[in-house]
Amino acid sequence: MTRLFLLFIAYIMLSMLLAGAANSSASEDPSAFVICDRIKRLSICEEYRLSTLSATDRQLITKHCTVGERCPDENRIGRCIRFTDPDGLVLDKHYYRGSKKKHDWDASTIEETCIQSGGKFEDG
């Protein structure tokens, strides 16, 4: 009985640790990130963790994107945490309303795309 109780406690602690790690990106230091802001044109902002990029990818992305910032919260419809793009890069992809696109993103499309790309959808 004691062994079962200890396993249960360990499971709860592990679950809390994993949940905290998944939600910690909002409090992480902006200098650890690079963003590609495409909000005005495509209603998206891509956020990369510098620590996860290879030297080649880091060089390419930092050449065209902004280091030390985070994607804004304003007008965000949803985001996909740990989105994997076709090149195998892992990023957080933020979706926005009110750009120059004809149509805004909708949460159901974002969620479906996110899940298909191996990510975790977060509303707003």
mmCIF file of C-alpha atoms in Angstrom:
data_model
loop_
_atom_site.group_PDB
_atom_site.id
_atom_site.type_symbol
_atom_site.label_atom_id
_atom_site.label_comp_id
_atom_site.label_asym_id
_atom_site.label_seq_id
_atom_site.Cartn_x
_atom_site.Cartn_y
_atom_site.Cartn_z
ATOM 1 C CA MET A 1 0.000 0.000 0.000
ATOM 2 C CA THR A 2 2.837 2.387 0.844
ATOM 3 C CA ARG A 3 4.524 1.655 -2.484
ATOM 4 C CA LEU A 4 1.314 2.491 -4.362
ATOM 5 C CA PHE A 5 0.950 5.740 -2.432
ATOM 6 C CA LEU A 6 4.561 6.729 -3.195
ATOM 7 C CA LEU A 7 4.057 5.957 -6.893
ATOM 8 C CA PHE A 8 0.931 8.082 -6.896
ATOM 9 C CA ILE A 9 2.777 11.013 -5.260
ATOM 10 C CA ALA A 10 5.656 10.649 -7.745
ATOM 11 C CA TYR A 11 3.169 10.657 -10.640
ATOM 12 C CA ILE A 12 1.529 13.854 -9.362
ATOM 13 C CA MET A 13 4.896 15.582 -8.948
ATOM 14 C CA LEU A 14 6.007 14.541 -12.431
ATOM 15 C CA SER A 15 2.730 15.754 -13.935
ATOM 16 C CA MET A 16 3.100 19.118 -12.209
ATOM 17 C CA LEU A 17 6.685 19.438 -13.398
ATOM 18 C CA LEU A 18 5.750 18.671 -17.007
ATOM 19 C CA ALA A 19 2.792 21.065 -16.934
ATOM 20 C CA GLY A 20 5.020 23.792 -15.537
ATOM 21 C CA ALA A 21 7.609 23.240 -18.261
ATOM 22 C CA ALA A 22 4.957 23.450 -20.976
ATOM 23 C CA ASN A 23 3.587 26.719 -19.604
ATOM 24 C CA SER A 24 6.897 28.330 -18.682
ATOM 25 C CA SER A 25 7.581 29.820 -22.125
ATOM 26 C CA ALA A 26 5.651 32.987 -21.253
ATOM 27 C CA SER A 27 7.993 33.727 -18.347
ATOM 28 C CA GLU A 28 11.237 32.833 -20.118
ATOM 29 C CA ASP A 29 13.843 35.503 -20.804
ATOM 30 C CA PRO A 30 13.155 37.241 -24.149
ATOM 31 C CA SER A 31 16.876 37.211 -24.980
ATOM 32 C CA ALA A 32 16.592 33.428 -25.377
ATOM 33 C CA PHE A 33 14.192 33.881 -28.322
ATOM 34 C CA VAL A 34 14.082 35.099 -31.883
ATOM 35 C CA ILE A 35 10.787 36.061 -33.524
ATOM 36 C CA CYS A 36 9.742 36.316 -37.139
ATOM 37 C CA ASP A 37 6.927 38.862 -37.083
ATOM 38 C CA ARG A 38 4.594 38.288 -40.037
ATOM 39 C CA ILE A 39 1.497 39.682 -38.349
ATOM 40 C CA LYS A 40 0.737 42.483 -40.827
ATOM 41 C CA ARG A 41 1.106 40.260 -43.865
ATOM 42 C CA LEU A 42 0.078 36.743 -42.744
ATOM 43 C CA SER A 43 -1.419 37.180 -39.245
ATOM 44 C CA ILE A 44 1.266 34.973 -37.696
ATOM 45 C CA CYS A 45 4.343 35.409 -35.524
ATOM 46 C CA GLU A 46 6.872 32.606 -35.173
ATOM 47 C CA GLU A 47 8.894 32.284 -31.988
ATOM 48 C CA TYR A 48 12.079 30.170 -31.896
ATOM 49 C CA ARG A 49 14.127 29.222 -28.847
ATOM 50 C CA LEU A 50 17.746 29.965 -29.703
ATOM 51 C CA SER A 51 18.908 26.988 -27.637
ATOM 52 C CA THR A 52 17.041 24.543 -29.900
ATOM 53 C CA LEU A 53 18.422 25.822 -33.207
ATOM 54 C CA SER A 54 21.462 24.396 -34.940
ATOM 55 C CA ALA A 55 24.254 26.886 -35.710
ATOM 56 C CA THR A 56 23.181 27.013 -39.369
ATOM 57 C CA ASP A 57 19.497 27.549 -38.558
ATOM 58 C CA ARG A 58 20.374 30.140 -35.899
ATOM 59 C CA GLN A 59 22.481 32.090 -38.388
ATOM 60 C CA LEU A 60 19.765 32.044 -41.053
ATOM 61 C CA ILE A 61 16.862 32.881 -38.749
ATOM 62 C CA THR A 62 18.653 35.645 -36.827
ATOM 63 C CA LYS A 63 19.635 37.235 -40.138
ATOM 64 C CA HIS A 64 15.979 37.710 -41.125
ATOM 65 C CA CYS A 65 14.170 37.908 -37.780
ATOM 66 C CA THR A 66 14.379 39.792 -34.445
ATOM 67 C CA VAL A 67 16.428 38.489 -31.523
ATOM 68 C CA GLY A 68 15.433 39.231 -27.942
ATOM 69 C CA GLU A 69 11.714 39.765 -28.349
ATOM 70 C CA ARG A 70 8.550 37.749 -27.855
ATOM 71 C CA CYS A 71 5.437 37.593 -30.026
ATOM 72 C CA PRO A 72 2.812 40.058 -28.755
ATOM 73 C CA ASP A 73 -0.321 39.034 -26.868
ATOM 74 C CA GLU A 74 -2.500 41.766 -28.412
ATOM 75 C CA ASN A 75 -5.092 40.486 -30.943
ATOM 76 C CA ARG A 76 -3.794 36.916 -30.655
ATOM 77 C CA ILE A 77 -6.435 34.293 -31.451
ATOM 78 C CA GLY A 78 -4.373 31.304 -30.403
ATOM 79 C CA ARG A 79 -0.968 29.712 -30.519
ATOM 80 C CA CYS A 80 0.614 26.379 -31.213
ATOM 81 C CA ILE A 81 3.332 25.435 -28.757
ATOM 82 C CA ARG A 82 6.081 23.178 -30.105
ATOM 83 C CA PHE A 83 4.821 23.364 -33.724
ATOM 84 C CA THR A 84 7.104 21.340 -36.026
ATOM 85 C CA ASP A 85 7.515 22.861 -39.483
ATOM 86 C CA PRO A 86 8.208 20.827 -42.669
ATOM 87 C CA ASP A 87 11.977 21.378 -42.223
ATOM 88 C CA GLY A 88 11.840 19.828 -38.751
ATOM 89 C CA LEU A 89 12.305 23.107 -36.869
ATOM 90 C CA VAL A 90 10.338 23.393 -33.637
ATOM 91 C CA LEU A 91 8.762 26.738 -32.847
ATOM 92 C CA ASP A 92 5.814 28.389 -31.147
ATOM 93 C CA LYS A 93 3.451 29.765 -33.764
ATOM 94 C CA HIS A 94 1.106 32.623 -32.793
ATOM 95 C CA TYR A 95 -1.996 33.496 -34.848
ATOM 96 C CA TYR A 96 -3.640 36.949 -34.912
ATOM 97 C CA ARG A 97 -6.756 38.782 -36.065
ATOM 98 C CA GLY A 98 -6.995 42.150 -37.734
ATOM 99 C CA SER A 99 -4.210 41.938 -40.295
ATOM 100 C CA LYS A 100 -4.422 42.902 -43.950
ATOM 101 C CA LYS A 101 -5.482 39.357 -44.844
ATOM 102 C CA LYS A 102 -8.995 38.983 -46.203
ATOM 103 C CA HIS A 103 -9.907 36.500 -43.481
ATOM 104 C CA ASP A 104 -8.719 36.077 -39.932
ATOM 105 C CA TRP A 105 -7.654 32.714 -38.553
ATOM 106 C CA ASP A 106 -10.243 30.783 -36.582
ATOM 107 C CA ALA A 107 -9.460 28.765 -33.482
ATOM 108 C CA SER A 108 -10.663 25.438 -34.902
ATOM 109 C CA THR A 109 -8.365 25.706 -37.951
ATOM 110 C CA ILE A 110 -5.436 26.711 -35.753
ATOM 111 C CA GLU A 111 -6.067 23.807 -33.377
ATOM 112 C CA GLU A 112 -6.355 21.250 -36.198
ATOM 113 C CA THR A 113 -3.170 22.504 -37.900
ATOM 114 C CA CYS A 114 -1.365 22.557 -34.579
ATOM 115 C CA ILE A 115 -2.253 18.982 -33.663
ATOM 116 C CA GLN A 116 -1.299 17.755 -37.143
ATOM 117 C CA SER A 117 2.094 19.442 -36.679
ATOM 118 C CA GLY A 118 2.778 17.763 -33.336
ATOM 119 C CA GLY A 119 2.078 20.848 -31.231
ATOM 120 C CA LYS A 120 -0.154 21.806 -28.333
ATOM 121 C CA PHE A 121 -2.906 24.350 -29.049
ATOM 122 C CA GLU A 122 -3.534 27.198 -26.603
ATOM 123 C CA ASP A 123 -6.520 29.497 -27.056
ATOM 124 C CA GLY A 124 -5.897 33.270 -27.052
#
